[in-house]
Amino acid sequence: MKKLFCVLTLGFMLSGCASTSEDVSSAAKVEDPIREALLHQWFAAEFDNYEQNWQDKIDKEKDPDLQVHEHIHHVFAPLPTPALTGETYFVKQYMDGDPSKVYRQRLYQFVRNEQKGAVQLNIYRFKDEEKFRDAHLNPSVYETLSMDEITTYPGCEVYWKWNGEYFDGEMEHNACAIKSRRSGKMLYFNDTLRLTESEIWIADTAHDEDGNYVFGNKKGIPHINRKVTYFTGWGGTRIGGKDASADAKWHFTRNLLLHNEGQTVPIIDDDTGEKSGYSIQLAMLTYQNTRDPILKFGLIDDATGKTVTYIWSDRDNTKTGMNLRWMQSGIKKKQERPHFSF
């Protein structure tokens, strides 16, 4: 009797045993909860592509035809929804590092699709956007959500599979078709994704029924978003800035919160609410001349938008600080839920 070998297939939820002399496809398909748990462990976080956008702008100076990737911040917040089965998330996406520039709010539902050997992502829109705005900060609103309050487009599901190294996500080609209210033409949406422990790549595109480009990177280069890590800390400046006298009072805050993917946060006095006129920024960047990846901690003059000074260190640093005498700040990695701002 030939020895049986137990093999883990590349499919996201499939495993089985097969003889070396038999077709592997004859192996029984069973659920793989470990892989599914890993998917959610990696997915539940905030992601940002600040460095990609920053690098594109630099490269565009040499290549005017380069298409700059938009700077997008993604919030994928686990939020149980009694009205739906499976794992559900509140999703918020905004532009330019500005939380007020929200361009998409969604409810994501992950369910197993055993026929496809994948985890299926269903994407729902809120009929009343305002009611569910920032639902991750008010989770009780999801407890009473009904199916009448959300809608979805059949064919726009994303199917996630494990490829042995990371998760691939993909829509069925041209299955996501929606009629444009503006042009009256059918629009076809396609999306391919990659999820690793530290990144999510998103390449979403759309074209109309005549094959005309609607949106997406024309060369197929995805938005490469890194999982952010938040830091908490304190900071202050003398009133009057660098030209202030040594006995000048301070604008001081003990409530700084910012992530390491280019977020800029103003220093505002805790007691008076007054702005100091300066902000701090934390960003993982790569030096242009040496291609050396660093963590940059900078001080910005709000009036000009220019960096006054900055320090750099290893990206793995969990604590950093700055002391210019007239300005001081110290930050350290957020202890609880470091990949979320709440």
Coordinates of C-alpha atoms in Angstrom, one line a residue:
M1 CA 0.0 0.0 0.0
K2 CA 1.4 3.3 -1.0
K3 CA 2.1 5.9 1.6
L4 CA -0.4 8.7 1.8
F5 CA 0.8 12.3 2.0
C6 CA -1.3 15.1 3.5
V7 CA -1.0 18.2 1.4
L8 CA -2.2 21.8 1.8
T9 CA -3.5 23.1 -1.5
L10 CA -2.9 26.7 -2.8
G11 CA -6.7 27.3 -2.5
F12 CA -7.5 29.4 0.4
M13 CA -9.7 26.9 2.3
L14 CA -8.7 23.6 0.8
S15 CA -6.7 20.7 2.3
G16 CA -6.7 17.0 1.8
C17 CA -4.8 13.7 1.4
A18 CA -3.9 12.0 -1.8
S19 CA -1.8 9.0 -2.9
T20 CA 1.3 9.8 -4.9
S21 CA -0.2 7.8 -7.7
E22 CA -3.6 9.5 -7.7
D23 CA -4.7 12.9 -9.1
V24 CA -4.5 15.5 -6.3
S25 CA -7.9 16.9 -7.5
S26 CA -9.5 13.7 -6.0
A27 CA -8.6 14.9 -2.5
A28 CA -11.4 15.7 -0.2
K29 CA -12.0 19.5 0.3
V30 CA -12.2 20.7 3.9
E31 CA -12.3 24.1 5.5
D32 CA -9.1 25.7 6.7
P33 CA -9.9 28.0 9.6
I34 CA -6.3 28.8 10.2
R35 CA -5.9 30.4 6.8
E36 CA -9.2 32.3 7.2
A37 CA -8.0 33.6 10.6
L38 CA -4.8 34.8 9.0
L39 CA -6.7 36.7 6.3
H40 CA -8.6 38.7 9.0
Q41 CA -5.5 39.2 11.1
W42 CA -3.7 40.8 8.2
F43 CA -6.7 42.7 6.8
A44 CA -8.0 44.3 10.0
A45 CA -6.0 47.6 10.1
E46 CA -5.5 51.0 8.5
F47 CA -3.4 51.2 5.4
D48 CA -1.8 54.2 3.5
N49 CA 0.2 54.7 0.3
Y50 CA 1.9 58.0 1.3
E51 CA 5.4 57.0 0.2
Q52 CA 4.2 55.8 -3.2
N53 CA 2.4 59.1 -3.8
W54 CA 5.5 61.0 -2.6
Q55 CA 7.8 59.0 -4.8
D56 CA 5.6 59.4 -7.9
K57 CA 5.6 63.2 -7.5
I58 CA 9.4 63.2 -7.5
D59 CA 9.6 60.9 -10.5
K60 CA 7.1 63.0 -12.4
E61 CA 9.6 65.8 -12.5
K62 CA 11.7 63.6 -14.7
D63 CA 8.8 62.0 -16.6
P64 CA 5.9 64.4 -17.1
D65 CA 3.7 61.6 -18.5
L66 CA 3.9 59.6 -15.3
Q67 CA 0.5 58.9 -13.8
V68 CA 0.7 59.8 -10.1
H69 CA -1.0 57.4 -7.7
E70 CA -3.6 59.2 -5.5
H71 CA -2.7 59.4 -1.8
I72 CA -5.4 57.2 -0.2
H73 CA -5.9 56.1 3.4
H74 CA -7.9 53.0 4.1
V75 CA -9.7 52.1 7.4
F76 CA -10.8 48.4 7.6
A77 CA -12.4 48.2 11.0
P78 CA -13.9 44.9 12.2
L79 CA -17.4 45.6 13.2
P80 CA -19.9 42.7 13.9
T81 CA -23.2 43.1 12.1
P82 CA -26.1 41.0 13.4
A83 CA -28.0 41.4 10.1
L84 CA -25.3 39.6 8.2
T85 CA -23.5 36.3 8.6
G86 CA -19.7 35.9 8.4
E87 CA -17.1 38.5 9.3
T88 CA -18.0 42.1 8.7
Y89 CA -16.1 45.4 8.5
F90 CA -16.8 49.1 8.4
V91 CA -14.7 50.6 5.6
K92 CA -13.7 54.2 5.2
Q93 CA -11.4 55.6 2.5
Y94 CA -10.2 59.2 2.2
M95 CA -7.8 61.3 0.1
D96 CA -4.6 63.3 0.7
G97 CA -4.3 62.3 4.4
D98 CA -7.4 64.4 5.2
P99 CA -10.2 62.5 7.1
S100 CA -12.7 65.1 5.8
K101 CA -12.1 64.0 2.2
V102 CA -14.0 60.8 2.4
Y103 CA -14.7 59.3 -1.0
R104 CA -16.0 55.9 0.1
Q105 CA -17.8 54.3 3.0
R106 CA -18.7 50.6 2.7
L107 CA -19.8 47.6 4.7
Y108 CA -17.6 44.5 3.8
Q109 CA -18.9 41.0 4.4
F110 CA -16.5 37.9 4.2
V111 CA -18.2 34.5 3.7
R112 CA -16.8 31.2 2.6
N113 CA -17.5 30.1 -1.0
E114 CA -16.6 26.4 -1.0
Q115 CA -17.5 26.0 -4.6
K116 CA -14.8 28.4 -5.7
G117 CA -12.4 27.4 -2.9
A118 CA -12.2 31.0 -1.8
V119 CA -13.4 33.5 0.7
Q120 CA -15.9 35.8 -0.9
L121 CA -16.0 39.5 -0.1
N122 CA -19.4 41.1 -0.6
I123 CA -19.4 44.9 -0.8
Y124 CA -22.4 46.9 0.5
R125 CA -23.2 50.6 0.1
F126 CA -25.1 52.5 2.8
K127 CA -28.3 54.1 1.5
D128 CA -28.0 56.7 4.2
E129 CA -24.3 57.7 4.3
E130 CA -24.7 60.2 7.1
K131 CA -26.3 57.8 9.5
F132 CA -23.4 55.4 9.2
R133 CA -20.6 57.9 9.0
D134 CA -17.7 56.8 11.1
A135 CA -19.6 53.8 12.3
H136 CA -16.4 52.3 13.7
L137 CA -16.5 55.0 16.4
N138 CA -20.2 54.3 17.1
P139 CA -20.5 50.5 16.7
S140 CA -24.0 50.4 18.3
V141 CA -25.4 51.8 15.1
Y142 CA -24.5 48.5 13.4
E143 CA -26.5 46.5 16.0
T144 CA -29.8 47.8 14.5
L145 CA -28.8 47.9 10.9
S146 CA -31.3 46.2 8.6
M147 CA -30.9 44.8 5.1
D148 CA -33.2 47.6 3.9
E149 CA -30.5 50.1 4.7
I150 CA -27.8 48.7 2.5
T151 CA -27.5 47.6 -1.1
T152 CA -25.0 45.8 -3.3
Y153 CA -24.3 45.1 -7.0
P154 CA -24.3 41.5 -8.0
G155 CA -21.1 40.5 -9.8
C156 CA -18.9 42.9 -7.8
E157 CA -17.8 40.3 -5.3
V158 CA -14.0 39.8 -4.7
Y159 CA -12.7 36.3 -4.3
W160 CA -9.7 35.7 -2.0
K161 CA -7.4 32.7 -2.2
W162 CA -4.1 31.8 -0.5
N163 CA -1.3 31.3 -3.1
G164 CA 1.2 29.8 -0.7
E165 CA 2.8 33.1 0.2
Y166 CA 0.1 35.7 0.5
F167 CA -3.6 36.2 -0.4
D168 CA -4.8 37.1 -3.9
G169 CA -8.1 38.9 -4.4
E170 CA -9.9 39.2 -7.7
M171 CA -13.3 40.1 -9.2
E172 CA -14.6 37.9 -12.1
H173 CA -13.6 39.7 -15.3
N174 CA -16.2 42.3 -16.3
A175 CA -18.8 40.8 -14.0
C176 CA -19.2 44.0 -12.1
A177 CA -21.2 46.1 -14.5
I178 CA -23.1 49.3 -13.5
K179 CA -25.0 51.7 -15.7
S180 CA -23.6 55.3 -15.5
R181 CA -26.2 57.9 -14.4
R182 CA -24.2 60.5 -16.2
S183 CA -23.5 59.0 -19.6
G184 CA -26.1 56.2 -19.7
K185 CA -23.4 53.8 -20.7
M186 CA -22.5 50.5 -18.9
L187 CA -19.3 50.8 -16.9
Y188 CA -17.3 47.6 -16.2
F189 CA -15.2 47.5 -13.0
N190 CA -12.3 45.1 -12.4
D191 CA -10.2 44.7 -9.3
T192 CA -7.1 42.7 -8.4
L193 CA -5.6 42.7 -4.9
R194 CA -2.7 41.3 -2.9
L195 CA -2.7 41.1 0.9
T196 CA 0.4 40.4 2.9
E197 CA 1.2 40.8 6.6
S198 CA 2.2 44.4 6.1
E199 CA 0.7 45.6 2.8
I200 CA -2.4 45.6 0.6
W201 CA -2.1 46.2 -3.1
I202 CA -5.2 47.5 -4.9
A203 CA -5.4 47.7 -8.7
D204 CA -9.0 48.8 -9.4
T205 CA -9.9 49.9 -12.9
A206 CA -13.0 50.8 -14.9
H207 CA -13.9 51.2 -18.6
D208 CA -17.1 51.9 -20.4
E209 CA -19.0 49.7 -22.9
D210 CA -16.9 51.2 -25.7
G211 CA -13.7 50.3 -24.0
N212 CA -12.9 53.9 -23.0
Y213 CA -10.8 54.4 -19.9
V214 CA -12.8 55.7 -16.9
F215 CA -10.3 55.4 -13.9
G216 CA -7.4 53.3 -12.6
N217 CA -3.7 53.3 -13.3
K218 CA -3.2 53.0 -17.1
K219 CA -0.1 50.8 -16.7
G220 CA -1.8 48.5 -14.2
I221 CA 0.5 49.6 -11.4
P222 CA -1.5 49.0 -8.1
H223 CA -1.8 51.4 -5.2
I224 CA 0.7 49.9 -2.8
N225 CA -0.6 50.6 0.7
R226 CA 1.3 49.8 3.9
K227 CA -0.2 48.9 7.2
V228 CA 0.2 51.9 9.4
T229 CA 1.5 52.0 13.0
Y230 CA 0.2 54.7 15.3
F231 CA 2.3 56.6 17.8
T232 CA 1.2 58.6 20.8
G233 CA 3.1 61.4 22.6
W234 CA 3.5 65.0 23.5
G235 CA 4.8 68.2 22.0
G236 CA 5.1 71.9 22.5
T237 CA 6.6 75.1 21.2
R238 CA 7.3 78.5 22.9
I239 CA 4.8 81.1 22.0
G240 CA 6.5 83.1 19.3
G241 CA 8.3 80.1 17.9
K242 CA 12.1 80.0 17.3
D243 CA 12.4 83.7 17.9
A244 CA 10.7 83.6 21.3
S245 CA 12.5 84.7 24.4
A246 CA 13.7 82.1 26.9
D247 CA 11.0 83.1 29.4
A248 CA 8.1 82.9 26.9
K249 CA 5.1 80.7 27.7
W250 CA 4.5 77.4 25.8
H251 CA 1.8 75.9 23.6
F252 CA 1.8 72.3 24.9
T253 CA -0.2 69.1 24.3
R254 CA 0.0 65.7 25.8
N255 CA -2.4 64.1 23.4
L256 CA -0.5 63.6 20.1
L257 CA -1.7 60.7 17.9
L258 CA -0.2 60.1 14.4
H259 CA 0.7 57.3 12.2
N260 CA 4.0 56.5 10.4
E261 CA 2.8 56.9 6.8
G262 CA 3.1 60.6 6.4
Q263 CA 0.5 61.9 8.8
T264 CA 0.8 65.5 9.8
V265 CA -0.6 66.7 13.1
P266 CA -0.7 70.3 14.5
I267 CA 0.6 71.1 17.9
I268 CA -2.4 72.6 19.7
D269 CA -2.4 73.8 23.3
D270 CA -4.4 71.5 25.6
D271 CA -5.6 74.3 27.9
T272 CA -6.4 77.1 25.4
G273 CA -7.0 75.2 22.2
E274 CA -4.7 77.7 20.4
K275 CA -2.6 76.5 17.5
S276 CA 1.1 76.8 17.9
G277 CA 1.7 77.4 14.2
Y278 CA 3.7 74.2 13.9
S279 CA 3.0 70.6 13.1
I280 CA 4.9 67.4 13.4
Q281 CA 5.0 64.6 10.7
L282 CA 6.0 61.0 10.9
A283 CA 6.8 59.2 7.6
M284 CA 8.6 56.1 6.3
L285 CA 10.5 57.3 3.3
T286 CA 13.5 56.3 1.2
Y287 CA 16.4 58.6 0.6
Q288 CA 16.8 59.4 -3.0
N289 CA 20.5 59.3 -3.3
T290 CA 21.2 56.2 -1.1
R291 CA 17.9 54.4 -1.4
D292 CA 18.1 53.9 2.3
P293 CA 14.7 53.4 4.0
I294 CA 14.3 55.6 7.1
L295 CA 11.7 56.8 9.6
K296 CA 11.5 60.6 9.3
F297 CA 10.2 62.7 12.2
G298 CA 9.8 66.3 11.1
L299 CA 8.7 69.7 12.3
I300 CA 6.6 71.8 9.8
D301 CA 5.9 75.5 9.8
D302 CA 2.2 75.7 9.2
A303 CA 2.4 79.2 7.5
T304 CA 4.7 78.0 4.7
G305 CA 4.2 74.2 4.7
K306 CA 8.0 73.8 4.8
T307 CA 9.9 71.5 7.0
V308 CA 11.9 73.4 9.6
T309 CA 14.0 70.4 10.6
Y310 CA 13.8 66.7 10.9
I311 CA 15.5 63.7 12.3
W312 CA 15.7 60.2 10.9
S313 CA 16.1 56.7 12.4
D314 CA 15.6 53.1 11.7
R315 CA 12.0 52.2 10.7
D316 CA 11.7 49.7 13.5
N317 CA 12.1 52.3 16.2
T318 CA 9.3 52.3 18.6
K319 CA 10.3 55.6 20.3
T320 CA 11.7 58.9 19.0
G321 CA 11.9 62.6 19.9
M322 CA 13.2 66.0 19.1
N323 CA 14.5 68.9 21.2
L324 CA 15.3 72.3 19.6
R325 CA 15.0 74.2 23.0
W326 CA 12.1 76.3 21.7
M327 CA 10.3 73.2 20.5
Q328 CA 10.2 69.7 22.0
S329 CA 8.3 66.5 21.2
G330 CA 8.4 62.8 22.1
I331 CA 6.4 60.0 20.7
K332 CA 6.3 56.2 21.1
K333 CA 4.4 53.3 19.5
K334 CA 0.8 53.0 20.5
Q335 CA 0.4 50.1 22.9
E336 CA -3.2 49.0 22.3
R337 CA -4.5 48.4 18.8
P338 CA -1.4 50.1 17.2
H339 CA -2.7 49.7 13.7
F340 CA -5.9 51.7 14.4
S341 CA -6.4 55.3 15.4
F342 CA -9.3 54.5 17.8

